Amino acid sequence: MAEVTQSASLASIAVYLKLTHECDEQQAMVEAREVMQNLVAMRQKGFITGWYFDAHGHLELLPSDAIMKRIEPIK
């Protein structure tokens, strides 16, 4: 699994939420903090190695190698 050298920041997640959910800046920041806490928790548990915005503006998660082995179908 490729390593992420730069994850989506709290501010960029807030902007994303503001645009996609049509909420004000304060509510977007509250929700972005919650999203960030969940992302960090998932990383600490070993589920993901990082997160980023893709070319289409979607927030993407990078699953860890251990998780990929568990979810990939056996060939």
XYZ file of N, CA, C and O in Angstrom:
300
model
N 0.850 -1.170 0.000
C 0.000 0.000 0.000
C 0.895 1.231 0.000
O 1.834 1.325 0.765
N 0.591 2.166 -0.822
C 1.370 3.406 -0.911
C 1.184 4.237 0.349
O 0.123 4.247 0.947
N 2.227 4.913 0.725
C 2.163 5.794 1.889
C 1.677 7.174 1.463
O 2.036 7.667 0.403
N 0.875 7.800 2.295
C 0.410 9.159 2.040
C 1.352 10.100 2.747
O 1.602 9.951 3.938
N 1.875 11.040 2.024
C 2.771 12.002 2.652
C 2.022 13.248 3.109
O 2.514 13.991 3.930
N 0.829 13.453 2.581
C 0.041 14.608 3.005
C -1.425 14.215 3.016
O -1.995 13.854 2.004
N -2.037 14.252 4.186
C -3.446 13.932 4.323
C -4.277 15.201 4.188
O -3.767 16.304 4.315
N -5.551 15.008 3.927
C -6.465 16.147 3.892
C -6.485 16.787 5.282
O -6.627 16.096 6.283
N -6.336 18.074 5.336
C -6.282 18.786 6.614
C -7.684 19.020 7.175
O -8.692 18.873 6.471
N -7.731 19.406 8.433
C -8.996 19.744 9.077
C -9.696 20.860 8.304
O -10.902 20.782 8.036
N -8.945 21.863 7.904
C -9.527 22.998 7.173
C -10.101 22.556 5.825
O -11.195 22.994 5.440
N -9.379 21.681 5.108
C -9.885 21.249 3.799
C -11.103 20.352 3.946
O -12.019 20.404 3.120
N -11.159 19.565 5.009
C -12.353 18.753 5.257
C -13.533 19.666 5.594
O -14.652 19.440 5.127
N -13.300 20.725 6.363
C -14.363 21.675 6.694
C -14.898 22.361 5.442
O -16.109 22.509 5.268
N -14.006 22.759 4.551
C -14.431 23.386 3.292
C -15.264 22.404 2.475
O -16.318 22.747 1.932
N -14.808 21.168 2.398
C -15.532 20.124 1.676
C -16.946 19.959 2.243
O -17.929 19.911 1.501
N -17.041 19.858 3.575
C -18.349 19.686 4.207
C -19.240 20.901 3.989
O -20.449 20.762 3.764
N -18.646 22.080 4.042
C -19.415 23.306 3.827
C -20.019 23.313 2.425
O -21.193 23.655 2.244
N -19.251 22.916 1.444
C -19.726 22.907 0.061
C -20.719 21.787 -0.210
O -21.723 21.990 -0.892
N -20.436 20.589 0.304
C -21.280 19.442 -0.019
C -22.544 19.354 0.820
O -23.533 18.774 0.380
N -22.508 19.917 2.017
C -23.675 19.834 2.907
C -24.354 21.182 3.137
O -25.272 21.280 3.943
N -23.859 22.195 2.446
C -24.441 23.532 2.513
C -24.677 23.995 3.948
O -25.753 24.466 4.301
N -23.632 23.865 4.773
C -23.722 24.340 6.147
C -22.798 25.545 6.326
O -21.967 25.830 5.472
N -22.975 26.242 7.435
C -22.129 27.410 7.668
C -20.747 26.969 8.154
O -20.513 25.788 8.421
N -19.831 27.924 8.241
C -18.447 27.609 8.605
C -18.337 26.969 9.981
O -17.558 26.031 10.163
N -19.100 27.463 10.931
C -19.024 26.935 12.289
C -19.464 25.469 12.327
O -18.785 24.622 12.902
N -20.595 25.161 11.706
C -21.082 23.784 11.687
C -20.134 22.879 10.896
O -19.882 21.745 11.286
N -19.591 23.391 9.801
C -18.647 22.611 9.004
C -17.411 22.262 9.827
O -16.911 21.132 9.749
N -16.929 23.187 10.630
C -15.749 22.926 11.455
C -16.065 21.904 12.548
O -15.255 21.018 12.833
N -17.238 21.990 13.150
C -17.646 21.008 14.168
C -17.667 19.615 13.553
O -17.124 18.649 14.109
N -18.272 19.495 12.390
C -18.363 18.205 11.716
C -16.996 17.732 11.228
O -16.693 16.535 11.292
N -16.161 18.643 10.761
C -14.822 18.281 10.305
C -13.986 17.734 11.457
O -13.215 16.778 11.279
N -14.130 18.317 12.629
C -13.403 17.803 13.805
C -13.827 16.364 14.119
O -13.005 15.518 14.443
N -15.125 16.107 14.008
C -15.623 14.755 14.255
C -15.079 13.778 13.206
O -14.640 12.673 13.538
N -15.107 14.192 11.947
C -14.551 13.365 10.879
C -13.075 13.095 11.145
O -12.613 11.946 11.058
N -12.332 14.125 11.491
C -10.892 13.984 11.730
C -10.637 13.037 12.905
O -9.741 12.185 12.829
N -11.407 13.155 13.975
C -11.240 12.257 15.121
C -11.471 10.807 14.700
O -10.732 9.904 15.111
N -12.471 10.584 13.867
C -12.754 9.226 13.395
C -11.643 8.707 12.490
O -11.270 7.530 12.578
N -11.112 9.563 11.627
C -10.022 9.151 10.750
C -8.775 8.789 11.558
O -8.135 7.768 11.301
N -8.445 9.609 12.530
C -7.278 9.348 13.383
C -7.482 8.050 14.164
O -6.568 7.226 14.260
N -8.679 7.831 14.678
C -8.971 6.599 15.418
C -8.817 5.375 14.511
O -8.252 4.356 14.924
N -9.293 5.480 13.280
C -9.157 4.370 12.333
C -7.692 4.101 12.017
O -7.282 2.939 11.892
N -6.899 5.161 11.907
C -5.469 4.994 11.652
C -4.786 4.357 12.859
O -3.964 3.446 12.720
N -5.125 4.810 14.060
C -4.514 4.267 15.270
C -4.855 2.797 15.474
O -4.060 2.039 16.021
N -6.024 2.377 15.018
C -6.441 0.973 15.138
C -5.866 0.106 14.026
O -6.035 -1.098 14.015
N -5.194 0.740 13.069
C -4.562 -0.011 12.001
C -5.459 -0.313 10.818
O -5.110 -1.107 9.954
N -6.628 0.320 10.753
C -7.542 0.084 9.636
C -7.115 0.817 8.376
O -7.290 0.317 7.269
N -6.591 2.039 8.543
C -6.166 2.851 7.400
C -4.772 3.397 7.673
O -4.323 3.441 8.822
N -4.112 3.794 6.585
C -2.802 4.428 6.743
C -2.869 5.921 6.479
O -1.942 6.651 6.789
N -3.977 6.389 5.900
C -4.122 7.810 5.614
C -5.409 8.105 4.875
O -6.225 7.214 4.635
N -5.567 9.366 4.516
C -6.741 9.829 3.795
C -6.347 11.024 2.954
O -5.366 11.697 3.243
N -7.109 11.254 1.901
C -6.788 12.348 0.984
C -8.012 12.641 0.125
O -8.960 11.855 0.082
N -7.988 13.772 -0.569
C -9.014 14.079 -1.548
C -8.526 13.622 -2.912
O -7.413 13.946 -3.319
N -9.354 12.858 -3.618
C -8.964 12.391 -4.947
C -9.191 13.489 -5.984
O -9.616 14.597 -5.647
N -8.919 13.180 -7.243
C -9.035 14.162 -8.328
C -10.462 14.651 -8.533
O -10.679 15.713 -9.111
N -11.439 13.895 -8.026
C -12.846 14.276 -8.169
C -13.381 14.985 -6.927
O -14.565 15.286 -6.847
N -12.506 15.224 -5.958
C -12.908 15.920 -4.748
C -13.555 15.043 -3.700
O -14.173 15.546 -2.762
N -13.401 13.733 -3.824
C -13.953 12.813 -2.835
C -12.903 12.490 -1.782
O -11.740 12.272 -2.115
N -13.326 12.422 -0.546
C -12.421 12.044 0.536
C -12.219 10.532 0.470
O -13.168 9.767 0.575
N -10.989 10.121 0.251
C -10.650 8.710 0.084
C -9.824 8.221 1.267
O -9.009 8.957 1.811
N -10.032 6.970 1.639
C -9.271 6.337 2.701
C -8.289 5.354 2.089
O -8.606 4.682 1.104
N -7.119 5.257 2.686
C -6.129 4.273 2.253
C -6.102 3.138 3.275
O -5.595 3.304 4.384
N -6.671 1.999 2.920
C -6.682 0.887 3.872
C -5.273 0.369 4.118
O -4.415 0.412 3.234
N -5.046 -0.140 5.313
C -3.737 -0.708 5.642
C -3.577 -2.038 4.918
O -4.545 -2.657 4.471
N -2.345 -2.500 4.810
C -2.070 -3.789 4.179
C -2.784 -4.921 4.920
O -3.319 -5.839 4.296
N -2.799 -4.851 6.251
C -3.457 -5.901 7.043
C -4.950 -5.977 6.727
O -5.510 -7.064 6.584
N -5.586 -4.841 6.594
C -7.015 -4.817 6.275
C -7.246 -5.284 4.850
O -8.193 -6.023 4.573
N -6.392 -4.876 3.934
C -6.551 -5.302 2.540
C -6.479 -6.824 2.423
O -7.235 -7.431 1.666
N -5.612 -7.446 3.191
C -5.514 -8.904 3.169
C -6.799 -9.550 3.669
O -7.172 -10.627 3.213
N -7.457 -8.888 4.594
C -8.694 -9.445 5.159
C -9.897 -9.239 4.247
O -10.822 -10.041 4.272
N -9.896 -8.159 3.436
C -11.082 -7.880 2.626
C -10.953 -8.291 1.175
O -11.955 -8.398 0.486
N -9.733 -8.577 0.711
C -9.554 -9.021 -0.669
C -10.044 -10.451 -0.798
O -9.779 -11.284 0.061
N -10.758 -10.721 -1.871
C -11.235 -12.097 -2.068
C -10.057 -13.047 -2.324
O -9.057 -12.673 -2.922
N -10.191 -14.246 -1.836
C -9.163 -15.264 -2.049
C -9.248 -15.728 -3.488
O -10.324 -16.041 -4.003
N -8.102 -15.773 -4.155
C -8.092 -16.140 -5.581
C -7.723 -17.581 -5.761
O -7.039 -18.197 -5.071
